[in-house]
mmCIF file of C-alpha atoms in Angstrom:
data_model
loop_
_atom_site.group_PDB
_atom_site.id
_atom_site.type_symbol
_atom_site.label_atom_id
_atom_site.label_comp_id
_atom_site.label_asym_id
_atom_site.label_seq_id
_atom_site.Cartn_x
_atom_site.Cartn_y
_atom_site.Cartn_z
ATOM 1 C CA MET A 149 97.315 92.185 89.856
ATOM 2 C CA ALA A 150 95.858 93.486 93.113
ATOM 3 C CA GLU A 151 92.757 95.651 92.871
ATOM 4 C CA ILE A 152 92.631 98.547 95.301
ATOM 5 C CA TYR A 153 90.367 101.479 96.010
ATOM 6 C CA LEU A 154 91.225 105.034 97.025
ATOM 7 C CA GLU A 155 89.288 106.909 99.684
ATOM 8 C CA THR A 156 89.982 110.628 99.473
ATOM 9 C CA GLY A 157 89.432 113.099 102.295
ATOM 10 C CA MET A 158 90.429 116.724 102.591
ATOM 11 C CA LYS A 159 93.902 116.012 103.959
ATOM 12 C CA LYS A 160 94.291 112.234 103.796
ATOM 13 C CA VAL A 161 93.952 109.450 101.246
ATOM 14 C CA PHE A 162 93.450 105.806 102.152
ATOM 15 C CA ALA A 163 94.555 103.094 99.737
ATOM 16 C CA GLY A 164 93.000 99.736 100.512
ATOM 17 C CA SER A 165 92.960 96.306 98.938
ATOM 18 C CA LEU A 166 89.624 94.925 97.786
ATOM 19 C CA ASP A 167 90.801 91.320 98.100
ATOM 20 C CA TRP A 168 93.127 91.344 101.119
ATOM 21 C CA PRO A 169 91.174 92.679 104.128
ATOM 22 C CA GLY A 170 93.326 94.848 106.371
ATOM 23 C CA TRP A 171 95.986 95.640 103.784
ATOM 24 C CA GLY A 172 95.527 99.388 103.614
ATOM 25 C CA ARG A 173 97.497 102.534 104.423
ATOM 26 C CA PHE A 174 97.083 106.286 104.545
ATOM 27 C CA GLY A 175 99.053 109.007 102.792
ATOM 28 C CA LYS A 176 98.813 112.733 102.108
ATOM 29 C CA SER A 177 98.141 112.096 98.417
ATOM 30 C CA GLU A 178 97.028 109.224 96.206
ATOM 31 C CA GLN A 179 100.605 108.405 95.297
ATOM 32 C CA ASP A 180 101.766 108.565 98.918
ATOM 33 C CA ALA A 181 98.974 106.218 99.994
ATOM 34 C CA ILE A 182 99.701 103.762 97.176
ATOM 35 C CA GLU A 183 103.417 103.735 97.974
ATOM 36 C CA ALA A 184 102.690 103.197 101.680
ATOM 37 C CA LEU A 185 100.361 100.333 100.782
ATOM 38 C CA ARG A 186 103.025 98.778 98.584
ATOM 39 C CA ALA A 187 105.659 99.115 101.322
ATOM 40 C CA TYR A 188 103.428 97.449 103.900
ATOM 41 C CA GLY A 189 102.928 94.406 101.699
ATOM 42 C CA ALA A 190 105.988 92.900 103.398
ATOM 43 C CA ARG A 191 104.321 93.309 106.780
ATOM 44 C CA TYR A 192 100.997 91.937 105.605
ATOM 45 C CA ALA A 193 102.538 88.869 103.979
ATOM 46 C CA PRO A 194 103.150 86.979 107.279
ATOM 47 C CA ILE A 195 99.481 87.445 108.192
ATOM 48 C CA ALA A 196 98.403 86.017 104.848
ATOM 49 C CA THR A 197 100.834 83.123 105.272
ATOM 50 C CA ALA A 198 99.558 82.384 108.775
ATOM 51 C CA ALA A 199 96.028 82.320 107.347
ATOM 52 C CA GLY A 200 97.100 79.759 104.749
ATOM 53 C CA PHE A 201 97.402 82.028 101.731
ATOM 54 C CA THR A 202 100.268 83.051 99.470
ATOM 55 C CA PHE A 203 100.686 86.804 99.317
ATOM 56 C CA PRO A 204 102.255 88.054 96.055
ATOM 57 C CA ALA A 205 105.819 89.300 96.517
ATOM 58 C CA ALA A 206 105.403 92.388 94.330
ATOM 59 C CA PRO A 207 101.776 92.748 93.261
ATOM 60 C CA ARG A 208 100.861 95.172 90.517
ATOM 61 C CA LEU A 209 98.350 97.592 92.013
ATOM 62 C CA SER A 210 95.325 98.581 89.961
ATOM 63 C CA VAL A 211 92.958 101.318 91.150
ATOM 64 C CA ALA A 212 89.476 99.876 90.654
ATOM 65 C CA GLU A 213 87.480 102.580 92.447
ATOM 66 C CA ARG A 214 87.724 106.016 93.978
ATOM 67 C CA VAL A 215 85.330 107.025 96.752
ATOM 68 C CA PRO A 216 84.947 110.168 98.870
ATOM 69 C CA GLY A 217 86.265 110.147 102.396
ATOM 70 C CA THR A 218 84.383 111.137 105.539
ATOM 71 C CA ALA A 219 85.185 112.715 108.882
ATOM 72 C CA THR A 220 86.296 109.234 109.961
ATOM 73 C CA THR A 221 88.784 109.185 107.085
ATOM 74 C CA GLU A 222 90.203 112.482 108.327
ATOM 75 C CA PHE A 223 90.422 111.021 111.824
ATOM 76 C CA GLY A 224 92.576 108.191 110.439
ATOM 77 C CA ALA A 225 90.321 105.185 109.869
ATOM 78 C CA PRO A 226 88.962 103.818 106.572
ATOM 79 C CA ASP A 227 85.281 104.637 106.154
ATOM 80 C CA GLY A 228 84.695 104.707 102.394
ATOM 81 C CA ARG A 229 82.240 102.301 100.807
ATOM 82 C CA PRO A 230 83.395 101.183 97.364
ATOM 83 C CA GLU A 231 80.736 99.564 95.184
ATOM 84 C CA ALA A 232 82.736 96.346 95.401
ATOM 85 C CA ASP A 233 81.640 96.022 99.038
ATOM 86 C CA GLY A 234 78.152 95.242 97.762
ATOM 87 C CA ARG A 235 79.213 92.072 95.973
ATOM 88 C CA ALA A 236 77.795 88.822 97.319
ATOM 89 C CA VAL A 237 80.059 86.972 99.743
ATOM 90 C CA THR A 238 80.450 83.332 98.805
ATOM 91 C CA ALA A 239 81.410 80.581 101.227
ATOM 92 C CA ALA A 240 84.982 80.735 99.900
ATOM 93 C CA VAL A 241 85.230 84.511 100.375
ATOM 94 C CA ALA A 242 83.697 84.293 103.852
ATOM 95 C CA ALA A 243 86.231 81.628 104.824
ATOM 96 C CA ARG A 244 89.047 83.789 103.463
ATOM 97 C CA HIS A 245 87.887 86.773 105.508
ATOM 98 C CA THR A 246 87.642 84.829 108.750
ATOM 99 C CA LYS A 247 91.003 83.103 108.290
ATOM 100 C CA LEU A 248 92.710 86.471 107.784
ATOM 101 C CA LEU A 249 90.912 87.970 110.775
ATOM 102 C CA ARG A 250 91.905 85.052 112.999
ATOM 103 C CA ALA A 251 95.517 85.373 111.829
ATOM 104 C CA ALA A 252 95.486 89.108 112.622
ATOM 105 C CA TRP A 253 94.091 88.462 116.102
ATOM 106 C CA GLU A 254 96.657 85.758 116.785
ATOM 107 C CA ALA A 255 99.534 87.997 115.700
ATOM 108 C CA PHE A 256 98.276 90.916 117.788
ATOM 109 C CA ASP A 257 97.651 88.787 120.870
ATOM 110 C CA ALA A 258 101.040 87.070 120.627
ATOM 111 C CA TYR A 259 102.978 90.289 120.182
ATOM 112 C CA SER A 260 101.103 92.258 122.842
ATOM 113 C CA ALA A 261 101.802 89.466 125.339
ATOM 114 C CA GLU A 262 105.544 90.089 124.948
ATOM 115 C CA ALA A 263 105.751 93.796 124.130
ATOM 116 C CA PRO A 264 106.971 96.197 126.820
ATOM 117 C CA GLU A 265 104.200 97.954 128.739
ATOM 118 C CA GLU A 266 105.787 101.358 128.151
ATOM 119 C CA LEU A 267 106.132 102.108 124.450
ATOM 120 C CA ARG A 268 108.175 104.837 122.833
ATOM 121 C CA LYS A 269 106.213 108.017 122.300
ATOM 122 C CA GLY A 270 105.080 108.965 118.846
ATOM 123 C CA PRO A 271 106.612 111.802 116.817
ATOM 124 C CA ARG A 272 104.383 114.314 118.628
ATOM 125 C CA GLY A 273 104.959 112.789 122.052
ATOM 126 C CA GLY A 274 101.660 110.906 122.140
ATOM 127 C CA GLY A 275 100.438 107.369 121.765
ATOM 128 C CA ARG A 276 98.936 104.750 124.059
ATOM 129 C CA ASP A 277 101.107 102.364 126.044
ATOM 130 C CA ARG A 278 100.617 98.632 125.531
ATOM 131 C CA ASP A 279 97.775 97.890 127.941
ATOM 132 C CA LYS A 280 95.769 100.921 126.885
ATOM 133 C CA MET A 281 96.308 100.011 123.236
ATOM 134 C CA VAL A 282 95.115 96.458 123.856
ATOM 135 C CA GLY A 283 92.083 97.793 125.694
ATOM 136 C CA HIS A 284 91.350 100.181 122.833
ATOM 137 C CA VAL A 285 91.495 97.351 120.281
ATOM 138 C CA HIS A 286 89.136 95.194 122.357
ATOM 139 C CA ASP A 287 86.713 98.071 122.959
ATOM 140 C CA SER A 288 86.699 98.852 119.234
ATOM 141 C CA GLU A 289 86.002 95.227 118.373
ATOM 142 C CA ALA A 290 82.906 95.290 120.584
ATOM 143 C CA ALA A 291 81.757 98.497 118.875
ATOM 144 C CA TYR A 292 82.448 97.084 115.407
ATOM 145 C CA ALA A 293 80.662 93.851 116.292
ATOM 146 C CA ARG A 294 77.436 95.748 116.929
ATOM 147 C CA LYS A 295 77.584 96.867 113.303
ATOM 148 C CA ILE A 296 77.168 93.226 112.249
ATOM 149 C CA GLY A 297 74.574 92.304 114.862
ATOM 150 C CA VAL A 298 76.811 90.996 117.660
ATOM 151 C CA LYS A 299 76.120 92.610 121.029
ATOM 152 C CA LEU A 300 78.704 91.459 123.552
ATOM 153 C CA LYS A 301 81.017 93.393 125.840
ATOM 154 C CA PRO A 302 84.834 93.574 125.537
ATOM 155 C CA ALA A 303 85.058 91.569 128.780
ATOM 156 C CA GLU A 304 83.463 88.684 126.861
ATOM 157 C CA LEU A 305 86.274 88.767 124.297
ATOM 158 C CA ASP A 306 86.440 85.065 123.409
ATOM 159 C CA GLY A 307 82.690 84.826 122.930
ATOM 160 C CA LEU A 308 82.633 88.119 121.052
ATOM 161 C CA ARG A 309 85.303 86.990 118.641
ATOM 162 C CA ASP A 310 83.631 83.615 118.126
ATOM 163 C CA ALA A 311 80.365 85.376 117.318
ATOM 164 C CA VAL A 312 82.101 87.736 114.871
ATOM 165 C CA ILE A 313 83.702 84.772 113.120
ATOM 166 C CA GLU A 314 80.331 83.023 112.909
ATOM 167 C CA VAL A 315 78.702 86.062 111.286
ATOM 168 C CA LEU A 316 81.539 86.890 108.895
ATOM 169 C CA GLY A 317 81.997 83.191 108.075
ATOM 170 C CA THR A 318 78.449 82.944 106.743
ATOM 171 C CA PRO A 319 77.816 83.702 103.041
ATOM 172 C CA SER A 320 75.779 86.851 102.459
ATOM 173 C CA ASP A 321 74.169 88.758 99.616
ATOM 174 C CA GLY A 322 76.429 91.800 99.971
ATOM 175 C CA GLY A 323 73.959 93.953 101.843
ATOM 176 C CA PRO A 324 74.281 95.262 105.408
ATOM 177 C CA LEU A 325 74.386 92.466 107.975
ATOM 178 C CA THR A 326 72.074 94.346 110.324
ATOM 179 C CA GLU A 327 69.865 97.416 110.064
ATOM 180 C CA LYS A 328 72.051 100.484 109.471
ATOM 181 C CA GLY A 329 75.063 98.208 109.849
ATOM 182 C CA TRP A 330 78.035 97.135 107.807
ATOM 183 C CA THR A 331 78.394 94.819 104.838
ATOM 184 C CA ALA A 332 80.524 91.716 105.358
ATOM 185 C CA ARG A 333 83.289 92.978 103.072
ATOM 186 C CA TYR A 334 83.551 96.339 104.812
ATOM 187 C CA ALA A 335 83.400 94.694 108.243
ATOM 188 C CA ALA A 336 86.215 92.284 107.389
ATOM 189 C CA ARG A 337 88.355 95.132 106.074
ATOM 190 C CA ARG A 338 87.725 97.365 109.104
ATOM 191 C CA PHE A 339 88.252 94.618 111.687
ATOM 192 C CA VAL A 340 91.511 93.352 110.190
ATOM 193 C CA TRP A 341 92.852 96.808 109.376
ATOM 194 C CA HIS A 342 92.343 98.059 112.919
ATOM 195 C CA VAL A 343 94.043 95.062 114.524
ATOM 196 C CA LEU A 344 97.012 95.216 112.156
ATOM 197 C CA ASP A 345 97.345 98.979 112.353
ATOM 198 C CA HIS A 346 97.831 98.725 116.115
ATOM 199 C CA LEU A 347 100.005 95.620 115.864
ATOM 200 C CA TRP A 348 102.378 97.476 113.556
ATOM 201 C CA GLU A 349 102.248 100.585 115.716
ATOM 202 C CA MET A 350 103.132 98.509 118.760
ATOM 203 C CA GLN A 351 106.010 96.870 116.899
ATOM 204 C CA ASP A 352 107.340 100.217 115.689
ATOM 205 C CA ARG A 353 107.124 101.786 119.110
ATOM 206 C CA SER A 354 108.776 98.747 120.695
ATOM 207 C CA GLY A 355 111.769 99.141 118.391
ATOM 208 C CA VAL A 356 110.905 96.463 115.819
ATOM 209 C CA GLU A 357 112.126 97.262 112.331
ATOM 210 C CA ALA A 358 109.378 98.308 109.936
ATOM 211 C CA ALA A 359 110.274 95.535 107.499
ATOM 212 C CA GLN A 360 109.257 92.854 109.976
#
């Protein structure tokens, strides 16, 4: 059993795992989002394996919560705050989060080092090429990091990532990690999701089969 939550906007629905940070997909309806999430399990599994975990081959998905979406949801990024995000983060959960985040970073960095600079255009003729995508991911990480109290620039990437791991690797009570900031569970989900979303986009636009 894998517990998920659904974040519903006006035109988009995000289905996200509550236990596997970064395993989440969008769809036009609840069913579309759930089916997309299920399909991407095969792409998430190698990240879980690299982090030292066994990802279930065909998990049964159970909707634990439904939350309203925001303008960010409509833009295409998960922004809902399920009640489960307020649960305390134990040392074991914190270690799980940081291992999955490190595995996502390693996969993204390794693939982007070999991907072609010019990527195929998206269905509407848009999309960043490799270097701009990498820059976008790094810039976003610096912005996300401020939400957990880490204030470093993208140019200080190694130090920034080390500081993020230190914060997310520390047990917490489930509340925001800084004033008007993010909880540890939401931060882990947003960090990992964003890295993997662009990793998979880069793979798809480089010609890699979706099942990989």
